[in-house]
CSV table of C-alpha atoms in Angstrom, one decimal:
chain,number,residue,atom,x,y,z
A,1,MET,CA,-20.5,7.5,-1.9
A,2,MET,CA,-23.3,4.0,-2.1
A,3,ARG,CA,-22.3,2.3,0.8
A,4,MET,CA,-21.6,-1.9,-0.1
A,5,ASN,CA,-20.3,-4.4,1.8
A,6,LEU,CA,-17.8,-6.9,0.9
A,7,THR,CA,-20.1,-9.5,-0.4
A,8,ARG,CA,-21.5,-6.6,-3.2
A,9,ARG,CA,-18.4,-5.4,-4.0
A,10,ILE,CA,-17.3,-8.5,-5.0
A,11,TRP,CA,-20.0,-9.5,-7.8
A,12,LEU,CA,-20.0,-6.2,-8.4
A,13,SER,CA,-16.2,-6.7,-9.5
A,14,PHE,CA,-17.2,-9.5,-11.4
A,15,LEU,CA,-19.9,-8.1,-13.6
A,16,SER,CA,-17.8,-5.1,-14.5
A,17,LEU,CA,-14.9,-7.6,-15.8
A,18,LEU,CA,-17.7,-10.0,-17.4
A,19,VAL,CA,-19.2,-5.8,-18.9
A,20,LEU,CA,-15.2,-4.8,-20.1
A,21,VAL,CA,-14.5,-7.7,-21.5
A,22,GLY,CA,-17.8,-8.1,-23.4
A,23,LEU,CA,-17.2,-4.9,-24.8
A,24,SER,CA,-13.6,-5.2,-25.6
A,25,MET,CA,-14.6,-8.5,-27.7
A,26,ILE,CA,-17.7,-6.3,-29.5
A,27,ILE,CA,-15.3,-3.4,-30.6
A,28,ILE,CA,-12.3,-5.8,-30.5
A,29,TYR,CA,-13.4,-8.6,-31.9
A,30,PRO,CA,-15.3,-8.0,-34.8
A,31,ILE,CA,-12.5,-6.1,-36.2
A,32,SER,CA,-10.1,-8.4,-35.4
A,33,ILE,CA,-11.1,-11.5,-37.3
A,34,GLN,CA,-13.1,-10.3,-40.1
A,35,GLY,CA,-9.6,-8.2,-40.7
A,36,THR,CA,-8.3,-12.2,-40.6
A,37,LEU,CA,-10.8,-13.5,-42.2
A,38,THR,CA,-10.3,-11.6,-45.6
A,39,GLU,CA,-6.6,-11.2,-45.8
A,40,GLU,CA,-8.1,-15.4,-45.7
A,41,THR,CA,-10.4,-15.1,-48.3
A,42,TYR,CA,-7.3,-12.9,-50.8
A,43,ARG,CA,-5.0,-16.0,-49.9
A,44,ILE,CA,-8.2,-19.0,-51.0
A,45,ILE,CA,-7.9,-16.9,-54.4
A,46,GLU,CA,-5.2,-16.2,-55.0
A,47,GLN,CA,-3.5,-20.4,-54.2
A,48,GLN,CA,-5.9,-21.1,-56.6
A,49,GLN,CA,-5.5,-18.8,-59.3
A,50,ARG,CA,-1.6,-19.4,-59.8
A,51,GLN,CA,-2.7,-23.6,-60.3
A,52,LEU,CA,-4.7,-21.7,-64.0
A,53,VAL,CA,-2.6,-22.4,-67.2
A,54,ASN,CA,-1.9,-19.5,-69.2
A,55,PRO,CA,-4.2,-18.9,-72.0
A,56,PHE,CA,-2.1,-18.6,-74.5
A,57,SER,CA,-0.1,-22.4,-74.2
A,58,GLU,CA,-1.3,-25.2,-75.5
A,59,GLN,CA,-2.6,-26.6,-72.6
A,60,PHE,CA,-5.1,-24.4,-71.9
A,61,SER,CA,-8.9,-25.1,-72.0
A,62,PRO,CA,-11.4,-21.6,-71.8
A,63,PRO,CA,-13.2,-22.2,-67.7
A,64,ASP,CA,-16.6,-24.0,-67.4
A,65,PRO,CA,-18.6,-20.3,-68.3
A,66,ASP,CA,-20.5,-22.0,-65.3
A,67,GLU,CA,-17.6,-20.6,-62.7
A,68,ALA,CA,-18.8,-17.2,-63.8
A,69,LEU,CA,-22.2,-17.8,-63.3
A,70,ILE,CA,-21.5,-18.0,-59.5
A,71,GLU,CA,-24.2,-17.1,-56.9
A,72,PRO,CA,-23.4,-14.5,-53.9
A,73,SER,CA,-23.8,-17.7,-51.9
A,74,SER,CA,-21.9,-18.8,-52.9
A,75,ARG,CA,-18.5,-19.9,-51.7
A,76,ALA,CA,-16.1,-20.7,-53.9
A,77,VAL,CA,-13.9,-19.0,-56.5
A,78,GLY,CA,-15.1,-18.1,-59.0
A,79,HIS,CA,-12.2,-17.1,-62.6
A,80,ILE,CA,-12.5,-15.4,-65.5
A,81,PHE,CA,-10.0,-14.8,-67.9
A,82,VAL,CA,-9.9,-11.1,-70.1
A,83,ALA,CA,-7.5,-9.2,-72.8
A,84,ASP,CA,-7.1,-6.1,-74.0
A,85,GLN,CA,-6.8,-6.2,-77.7
A,86,VAL,CA,-7.0,-4.6,-80.2
A,87,GLY,CA,-10.0,-2.5,-80.9
A,88,ALA,CA,-11.9,-3.7,-78.1
A,89,PRO,CA,-11.9,-6.0,-74.7
A,90,ARG,CA,-11.8,-9.9,-75.3
A,91,VAL,CA,-13.4,-12.7,-73.0
A,92,LEU,CA,-13.1,-15.7,-73.1
A,93,GLU,CA,-16.5,-17.1,-71.1
A,94,GLU,CA,-19.6,-15.7,-71.4
A,95,ILE,CA,-21.0,-12.8,-69.1
A,96,PRO,CA,-24.7,-13.3,-67.5
A,97,GLU,CA,-26.4,-10.4,-68.6
A,98,GLU,CA,-27.3,-9.7,-64.4
A,99,LEU,CA,-23.9,-9.4,-63.7
A,100,VAL,CA,-22.3,-7.3,-66.7
A,101,GLU,CA,-22.1,-4.1,-63.8
A,102,ALA,CA,-19.9,-6.0,-61.9
A,103,TYR,CA,-17.4,-8.0,-64.5
A,104,GLN,CA,-17.5,-4.2,-66.3
A,105,GLU,CA,-16.0,-3.0,-62.4
A,106,MET,CA,-13.4,-5.6,-62.4
A,107,PHE,CA,-12.8,-5.6,-66.4
A,108,ALA,CA,-11.7,-1.2,-65.0
A,109,GLN,CA,-9.4,-2.0,-61.7
A,110,ALA,CA,-7.9,-4.9,-64.5
A,111,PHE,CA,-7.2,-2.2,-67.0
A,112,GLU,CA,-6.2,0.5,-64.7
A,113,GLN,CA,-3.7,-2.3,-62.6
A,114,GLU,CA,-0.3,-1.5,-63.2
A,115,SER,CA,2.1,-4.2,-61.1
A,116,GLU,CA,1.8,-7.5,-62.0
A,117,THR,CA,-1.2,-8.1,-59.4
A,118,GLY,CA,-3.5,-6.5,-57.0
A,119,ARG,CA,-6.1,-7.3,-54.0
A,120,TYR,CA,-9.6,-5.4,-54.5
A,121,GLU,CA,-13.1,-5.9,-53.2
A,122,PHE,CA,-16.3,-3.9,-53.9
A,123,THR,CA,-20.0,-4.3,-53.0
A,124,TYR,CA,-22.0,-5.6,-55.4
A,125,GLN,CA,-25.8,-6.6,-54.6
A,126,ASP,CA,-25.2,-5.7,-51.2
A,127,SER,CA,-22.7,-7.8,-50.8
A,128,THR,CA,-18.8,-7.6,-51.0
A,129,VAL,CA,-16.8,-9.3,-53.7
A,130,PHE,CA,-13.2,-10.1,-52.9
A,131,TYR,CA,-11.3,-10.4,-56.4
A,132,VAL,CA,-7.7,-10.4,-57.5
A,133,VAL,CA,-5.9,-9.5,-60.9
A,134,THR,CA,-3.1,-11.1,-62.6
A,135,ARG,CA,-1.2,-9.5,-65.4
A,136,ILE,CA,-0.5,-12.2,-67.9
A,137,ASP,CA,2.1,-12.3,-70.2
A,138,ALA,CA,0.0,-12.1,-73.4
A,139,SER,CA,3.7,-12.4,-75.5
A,140,GLU,CA,2.7,-15.2,-78.3
A,141,ASP,CA,-0.2,-13.4,-79.4
A,142,ASP,CA,0.5,-10.9,-81.8
A,143,GLU,CA,-3.5,-9.2,-81.2
A,144,VAL,CA,-3.2,-8.5,-77.8
A,145,ASP,CA,-1.6,-6.1,-75.9
A,146,GLU,CA,-2.5,-6.9,-72.7
A,147,ALA,CA,-4.6,-10.3,-70.7
A,148,TYR,CA,-5.8,-10.5,-66.6
A,149,TYR,CA,-7.0,-13.2,-64.7
A,150,ILE,CA,-9.7,-12.0,-62.7
A,151,SER,CA,-10.4,-14.9,-60.3
A,152,PHE,CA,-13.3,-13.7,-57.4
A,153,MET,CA,-15.0,-14.4,-54.3
A,154,TRP,CA,-18.0,-13.4,-52.6
A,155,ASP,CA,-17.6,-12.3,-49.1
A,156,ALA,CA,-20.0,-14.7,-47.6
A,157,TYR,CA,-17.0,-17.3,-47.0
A,158,ARG,CA,-16.2,-14.6,-44.3
A,159,ASP,CA,-19.5,-13.4,-43.4
A,160,SER,CA,-20.8,-17.2,-41.8
A,161,MET,CA,-17.1,-17.8,-40.9
A,162,VAL,CA,-17.6,-14.9,-38.7
A,163,ASN,CA,-21.0,-15.6,-37.6
A,164,GLN,CA,-20.3,-19.6,-36.4
A,165,LEU,CA,-16.7,-17.8,-34.5
A,166,TRP,CA,-20.1,-15.3,-32.9
A,167,GLU,CA,-22.2,-18.3,-32.4
A,168,ASN,CA,-18.9,-19.9,-30.4
A,169,LEU,CA,-17.7,-17.4,-28.9
A,170,VAL,CA,-20.8,-16.2,-27.1
A,171,TYR,CA,-21.0,-20.0,-26.4
A,172,LEU,CA,-18.2,-19.6,-24.8
A,173,MET,CA,-18.8,-16.7,-22.6
A,174,LEU,CA,-21.7,-18.0,-21.2
A,175,ILE,CA,-19.8,-21.3,-19.9
A,176,THR,CA,-17.2,-19.1,-19.4
A,177,SER,CA,-19.8,-16.9,-17.5
A,178,ALA,CA,-21.2,-19.8,-15.6
A,179,LEU,CA,-17.5,-21.2,-14.4
A,180,SER,CA,-16.7,-18.0,-12.9
A,181,LEU,CA,-19.6,-17.8,-10.6
A,182,LEU,CA,-18.1,-20.4,-8.6
A,183,PRO,CA,-14.3,-19.1,-8.1
A,184,VAL,CA,-16.8,-15.8,-7.3
A,185,LEU,CA,-18.9,-17.9,-4.7
A,186,TRP,CA,-16.2,-19.3,-3.5
A,187,LEU,CA,-14.1,-16.3,-2.7
A,188,THR,CA,-16.8,-14.5,-1.1
A,189,ARG,CA,-17.5,-17.2,1.2
A,190,TYR,CA,-14.0,-18.0,1.6
A,191,LEU,CA,-13.8,-13.6,3.0
A,192,ARG,CA,-16.8,-13.7,4.9
A,193,LYS,CA,-16.0,-16.2,7.2
A,194,PRO,CA,-12.3,-13.8,9.0
A,195,LEU,CA,-13.3,-10.7,8.6
A,196,ARG,CA,-17.2,-11.7,9.9
A,197,LEU,CA,-15.3,-13.8,13.0
A,198,LEU,CA,-12.1,-10.1,12.9
A,199,GLY,CA,-15.0,-7.7,12.7
A,200,ASN,CA,-16.8,-9.1,15.6
A,201,HIS,CA,-13.6,-9.0,17.9
A,202,PHE,CA,-13.5,-5.0,17.4
A,203,GLU,CA,-16.9,-4.5,18.0
A,204,GLN,CA,-15.7,-6.1,21.5
A,205,ILE,CA,-12.9,-3.9,21.7
A,206,ALA,CA,-15.2,-1.4,21.1
A,207,LYS,CA,-16.8,-2.2,24.5
A,208,ARG,CA,-14.1,-2.4,26.0
A,209,ASN,CA,-13.8,-6.2,27.1
A,210,TRP,CA,-10.4,-7.8,24.8
A,211,LYS,CA,-10.2,-10.3,26.6
A,212,ASP,CA,-10.8,-13.1,23.7
A,213,SER,CA,-7.7,-13.5,21.8
A,214,PHE,CA,-7.9,-13.9,17.9
A,215,HIS,CA,-5.8,-16.2,16.3
A,216,TRP,CA,-6.8,-17.5,12.2
A,217,GLU,CA,-4.2,-20.4,11.2
A,218,GLY,CA,-4.4,-20.7,6.9
A,219,ASP,CA,-4.4,-18.3,4.7
A,220,GLU,CA,-1.6,-16.2,5.1
A,221,ASP,CA,-2.3,-13.5,4.6
A,222,PHE,CA,-5.5,-13.6,7.7
A,223,GLN,CA,-3.1,-15.1,9.2
A,224,LYS,CA,-0.7,-11.9,9.7
A,225,LEU,CA,-4.0,-9.4,10.5
A,226,SER,CA,-5.6,-11.7,13.0
A,227,ASP,CA,-1.4,-11.7,14.8
A,228,GLN,CA,-1.2,-7.9,14.0
A,229,PHE,CA,-5.3,-7.9,15.7
A,230,GLU,CA,-3.7,-10.1,18.8
A,231,LEU,CA,-0.6,-8.1,19.5
A,232,MET,CA,-3.6,-4.2,19.3
A,233,ARG,CA,-5.1,-6.2,21.7
A,234,GLN,CA,-2.5,-7.1,24.4
A,235,ASN,CA,-1.4,-3.2,23.8
A,236,LEU,CA,-4.8,-2.2,24.2
A,237,ILE,CA,-4.9,-4.5,28.1
A,238,ARG,CA,-0.8,-3.4,28.6
A,239,TYR,CA,-2.6,-0.1,28.4
A,240,ASP,CA,-5.7,-0.4,30.4
A,241,ASP,CA,-3.1,-2.1,33.2
A,242,ALA,CA,-0.9,1.1,33.2
A,243,GLN,CA,-3.6,3.4,33.3
A,244,LYS,CA,-5.2,1.8,36.6
A,245,THR,CA,-1.7,1.8,37.8
A,246,PHE,CA,-1.0,5.2,37.3
A,247,MET,CA,-4.0,6.0,38.7
A,248,GLN,CA,-3.8,4.1,41.7
A,249,HIS,CA,-0.5,4.8,42.5
A,250,ALA,CA,-2.1,8.5,41.6
A,251,SER,CA,-4.0,8.5,44.0
A,252,HIS,CA,-1.9,6.7,47.0
A,253,GLU,CA,0.8,9.5,46.6
A,254,LEU,CA,-1.4,12.1,46.7
A,255,LYS,CA,-3.6,10.7,49.9
A,256,THR,CA,-0.9,10.9,52.5
A,257,PRO,CA,0.5,14.7,52.1
A,258,ILE,CA,-3.7,15.7,51.4
A,259,THR,CA,-3.3,14.0,55.1
A,260,VAL,CA,-0.8,15.3,57.1
A,261,VAL,CA,-2.6,18.6,55.7
A,262,LYS,CA,-5.8,17.4,56.8
A,263,THR,CA,-4.8,16.3,60.4
A,264,TYR,CA,-2.3,18.8,60.8
A,265,ALA,CA,-5.2,22.1,59.2
A,266,GLN,CA,-8.1,20.4,61.8
A,267,SER,CA,-5.7,20.1,65.1
A,268,VAL,CA,-4.8,24.2,64.4
A,269,LYS,CA,-8.6,24.5,64.1
A,270,ASP,CA,-9.0,22.8,66.8
A,271,GLY,CA,-6.1,24.4,69.4
A,272,VAL,CA,-4.4,21.2,69.2
A,273,LEU,CA,-1.0,21.9,68.3
A,274,PRO,CA,1.1,19.2,66.1
A,275,LYS,CA,4.2,21.2,66.4
A,276,ASN,CA,5.0,23.5,69.8
A,277,THR,CA,4.4,26.1,67.9
A,278,VAL,CA,2.0,27.4,65.7
A,279,GLU,CA,4.3,28.8,62.4
A,280,GLU,CA,6.1,25.2,62.5
A,281,SER,CA,2.7,23.9,62.6
A,282,MET,CA,2.6,25.5,59.1
A,283,ASP,CA,6.0,24.6,58.1
A,284,VAL,CA,4.5,21.6,58.3
A,285,ILE,CA,1.9,21.9,56.1
A,286,LEU,CA,3.5,23.9,53.8
A,287,GLN,CA,5.2,21.5,52.8
A,288,GLU,CA,3.2,18.5,52.9
A,289,SER,CA,1.1,21.1,49.9
A,290,ASP,CA,4.9,21.9,47.6
A,291,ARG,CA,4.9,18.4,48.3
A,292,MET,CA,1.6,17.5,46.9
A,293,ASP,CA,1.5,21.0,44.2
A,294,LYS,CA,5.7,19.0,42.5
A,295,ARG,CA,3.6,15.4,42.2
A,296,VAL,CA,1.2,16.8,40.7
A,297,LYS,CA,3.1,18.9,38.3
A,298,ASP,CA,5.4,15.9,37.1
A,299,MET,CA,2.3,13.5,37.2
A,300,LEU,CA,0.3,16.0,34.6
A,301,TYR,CA,4.1,16.0,32.8
A,302,PHE,CA,4.4,12.8,32.8
A,303,THR,CA,0.8,12.0,30.5
A,304,LYS,CA,2.0,15.3,28.5
A,305,LEU,CA,5.7,13.5,27.3
A,306,GLY,CA,2.9,10.3,26.6
A,307,ASN,CA,1.1,12.7,24.3
A,308,LEU,CA,3.6,13.8,22.6
A,309,LYS,CA,5.0,13.2,18.9
A,310,LYS,CA,8.8,13.2,17.9
A,311,GLU,CA,7.8,15.2,15.2
A,312,THR,CA,6.2,17.6,17.5
A,313,ILE,CA,9.4,19.0,20.3
A,314,ASN,CA,11.6,22.2,20.1
A,315,LEU,CA,14.9,21.2,18.7
A,316,GLU,CA,17.6,24.1,19.2
A,317,ALA,CA,21.4,24.4,19.6
A,318,LEU,CA,22.1,23.8,23.3
A,319,SER,CA,25.4,23.5,25.2
A,320,PHE,CA,25.8,21.6,27.3
A,321,GLY,CA,27.9,22.9,29.7
A,322,ALA,CA,26.1,26.0,30.3
A,323,LEU,CA,22.9,23.7,30.8
A,324,ALA,CA,25.6,21.6,33.1
A,325,TYR,CA,26.9,24.7,35.3
A,326,GLU,CA,23.9,26.2,35.8
A,327,LEU,CA,22.8,23.4,37.8
A,328,GLU,CA,25.6,22.2,39.0
A,329,GLU,CA,25.4,26.3,40.7
A,330,ARG,CA,21.1,25.3,41.8
A,331,TYR,CA,21.7,21.7,43.2
A,332,ARG,CA,25.4,22.8,45.7
A,333,LEU,CA,23.1,24.3,47.6
A,334,GLN,CA,21.6,21.7,48.6
A,335,ARG,CA,24.3,19.4,49.8
A,336,ASP,CA,27.0,21.3,50.2
A,337,ASP,CA,29.2,17.8,51.2
A,338,LEU,CA,29.2,16.4,47.7
A,339,ASN,CA,31.4,17.2,45.3
A,340,PHE,CA,30.3,18.7,41.3
A,341,ILE,CA,32.2,18.0,38.0
A,342,VAL,CA,31.0,18.8,34.8
A,343,GLU,CA,33.1,17.0,31.7
A,344,GLY,CA,32.5,17.7,28.6
A,345,ALA,CA,31.3,21.5,28.4
A,346,ALA,CA,31.9,22.7,24.9
A,347,ILE,CA,30.0,20.1,23.6
A,348,ARG,CA,27.1,21.6,21.2
A,349,PHE,CA,23.6,19.7,20.3
A,350,GLN,CA,20.2,18.8,18.9
A,351,GLY,CA,17.0,19.2,21.7
A,352,ASP,CA,14.3,20.5,23.0
A,353,PRO,CA,15.5,23.0,26.2
A,354,GLU,CA,12.8,22.3,28.6
A,355,HIS,CA,12.9,19.4,27.5
A,356,ILE,CA,16.5,18.3,28.1
A,357,GLN,CA,16.9,20.9,31.4
A,358,ILE,CA,14.0,18.5,32.7
A,359,LEU,CA,16.2,15.6,32.1
A,360,LEU,CA,19.2,16.5,33.0
A,361,GLU,CA,17.8,17.8,36.9
A,362,ASN,CA,15.8,14.6,37.5
A,363,LEU,CA,19.3,12.6,37.0
A,364,ILE,CA,20.5,15.1,39.2
A,365,GLU,CA,17.9,15.7,41.8
A,366,ASN,CA,18.3,11.5,41.9
A,367,ALA,CA,21.9,11.1,42.4
A,368,LEU,CA,21.1,13.7,45.0
A,369,ARG,CA,19.7,10.7,47.4
A,370,TYR,CA,22.2,8.3,46.9
A,371,ALA,CA,25.7,9.8,46.7
A,372,LYS,CA,28.1,10.0,49.5
A,373,SER,CA,30.6,12.4,48.3
A,374,THR,CA,30.9,13.3,44.4
A,375,ILE,CA,28.3,13.9,41.3
A,376,TRP,CA,29.6,13.0,38.1
A,377,ILE,CA,27.5,15.8,35.0
A,378,ARG,CA,29.3,14.7,31.6
A,379,ALA,CA,28.6,14.5,28.2
A,380,GLU,CA,30.5,12.5,25.2
A,381,GLN,CA,30.3,12.3,21.6
A,382,THR,CA,30.8,10.4,18.8
A,383,ASP,CA,30.2,11.6,14.5
A,384,HIS,CA,26.5,10.5,15.4
A,385,ASP,CA,25.4,10.2,18.6
A,386,VAL,CA,26.0,12.3,21.7
A,387,THR,CA,25.5,11.1,25.5
A,388,LEU,CA,24.6,13.2,28.4
A,389,ILE,CA,26.0,10.8,31.7
A,390,VAL,CA,25.1,11.6,35.4
A,391,GLU,CA,27.0,9.7,38.1
A,392,ASN,CA,27.5,8.9,41.9
A,393,ASP,CA,29.5,7.3,44.0
A,394,GLY,CA,27.0,6.0,45.7
A,395,LYS,CA,25.1,2.1,46.4
A,396,ALA,CA,26.0,-0.1,43.2
A,397,ILE,CA,22.4,-1.2,41.8
A,398,ALA,CA,21.4,-4.4,41.4
A,399,GLU,CA,20.9,-6.5,38.2
A,400,ASP,CA,17.1,-6.7,38.8
A,401,ASP,CA,16.7,-3.3,39.5
A,402,MET,CA,18.3,-2.2,36.6
A,403,ARG,CA,15.4,-3.5,34.3
A,404,THR,CA,12.3,-1.7,35.7
A,405,MET,CA,13.9,1.5,37.7
A,406,PHE,CA,12.6,3.1,34.7
A,407,GLU,CA,9.3,2.4,34.1
A,408,PRO,CA,6.5,4.4,35.7
A,409,PHE,CA,6.4,4.6,39.9
A,410,ARG,CA,9.0,2.4,40.5
A,411,LYS,CA,10.9,3.5,43.2
A,412,GLY,CA,14.2,3.5,45.2
A,413,ASN,CA,14.5,2.9,48.8
A,414,LYS,CA,15.4,6.4,48.4
A,415,GLY,CA,12.7,7.6,45.9
A,416,GLN,CA,10.1,9.4,46.1
A,417,PHE,CA,7.4,9.5,44.2
A,418,GLY,CA,8.2,7.4,41.3
A,419,LEU,CA,8.4,9.0,38.3
A,420,GLY,CA,11.9,10.9,37.5
A,421,LEU,CA,13.2,8.4,36.4
A,422,ALA,CA,10.4,8.1,34.0
A,423,ILE,CA,9.4,11.3,32.5
A,424,VAL,CA,13.5,11.3,31.8
A,425,ARG,CA,12.7,7.5,29.4
A,426,GLN,CA,9.9,9.4,27.4
A,427,ILE,CA,12.3,12.6,27.3
A,428,THR,CA,15.2,10.4,25.4
A,429,GLU,CA,12.6,8.2,23.6
A,430,LEU,CA,10.7,12.0,21.8
A,431,HIS,CA,14.6,12.7,20.5
A,432,ARG,CA,15.0,9.6,19.4
A,433,GLY,CA,17.9,8.1,21.6
A,434,ARG,CA,18.2,5.1,23.9
A,435,HIS,CA,18.7,5.2,28.1
A,436,GLY,CA,20.2,3.0,30.0
A,437,VAL,CA,22.2,2.5,33.8
A,438,PHE,CA,25.0,0.9,34.6
A,439,ASN,CA,27.8,0.1,37.7
A,440,ILE,CA,31.3,1.2,36.5
A,441,ASN,CA,34.2,1.5,37.8
A,442,GLY,CA,31.9,1.7,41.9
A,443,ARG,CA,30.0,4.1,39.9
A,444,VAL,CA,26.2,4.3,39.4
A,445,SER,CA,26.0,5.5,35.7
A,446,PHE,CA,23.0,7.0,34.0
A,447,GLN,CA,24.2,7.1,30.6
A,448,MET,CA,21.4,9.4,27.7
A,449,THR,CA,22.2,8.4,24.5
A,450,LEU,CA,21.1,10.9,21.8
A,451,PRO,CA,21.4,12.4,18.0
A,452,ARG,CA,23.6,14.7,17.6
A,453,ARG,CA,22.0,16.2,15.1
A,454,THR,CA,24.3,19.1,14.0
């Protein structure tokens, strides 16, 4: 497919429109205007014929023979009176020899006519003759069976009108085409400037240079386009900043355990035991390796969630009780001084089993670090939603911290990696849900509301 820039497309559209209009005029206009002028020709003939006097009345005077000798180039209306009397037709006018054939054609049509009046046409010597035949009351003349007025007109009038209209139309098309160039030139100039500026900004963004803002004032559509471009630019800046921040935090989170492992390994190699025994020193290396392994897995999982779409999660029917009791049993071993209370075990909902389990795990692990005596794992439901809630009786969260604690790498005073709650937020949003944290009746309550879909 041939590629064209905007200017060429505008000109091509303009020329195509002109060609389309021209073809329409060439095809439709002649048919329409010719039919209209033919009707007008018959109307003129009939109008003049009605002014004629009945030839059988005393006021009748025969038409001037010259009226019957109308040249094909004439625009006048000619009249002939013909009577079908006993023996042979009678014509009041003298018929010139060169027009006998034409008049005989009209006479024959008149005598065959059954109606009071009729419209006819025929071609004679490359010209068209339009004529109207009207039956006349011949009761006053015993010798006449039927009588007719034949009024005719050559096509010179119609053709001259068509030619004149065509000439006017050509002039009109030329003037219209010339005047149409002005809005086309204006439109080309009007569209080129903002699109060129927008293209330059896109080129800068392709080079990762998104510092310059772009805003167009004037046309509402271009202004909306510039606002959308500016929103995209700001999102790219935020994404770039978040990516840099992620890399900085990831490097920082991995630096500490790597440093510990490296230091302990070098010390053991040099024969200096950081701990009392080799086993204790190796335990520290293993613990730091496990921490590093968990951090890497969390970062990979966080990145994976960012690339998922809502349509790709695997929705299944889940039992809240089955998930909650399994996690309660697992985490009770970590802090046997805490009470775990499960509520709403009978509630069922739809969700991705892997993601929902990780969501509850991160919420419970967060609660383990702050709870004093009790952790509540419960679910509440409405007709359309189910809310998964994990609460602890630890210290209330400050209002400023509530607004940022679901952001990546936002750690509390006892936090570890700063990705747990960020992962919870992403899982909730993947399920088209809402996340929140509240201080309620001496408890810190993390609430994730998901659609039930059942």
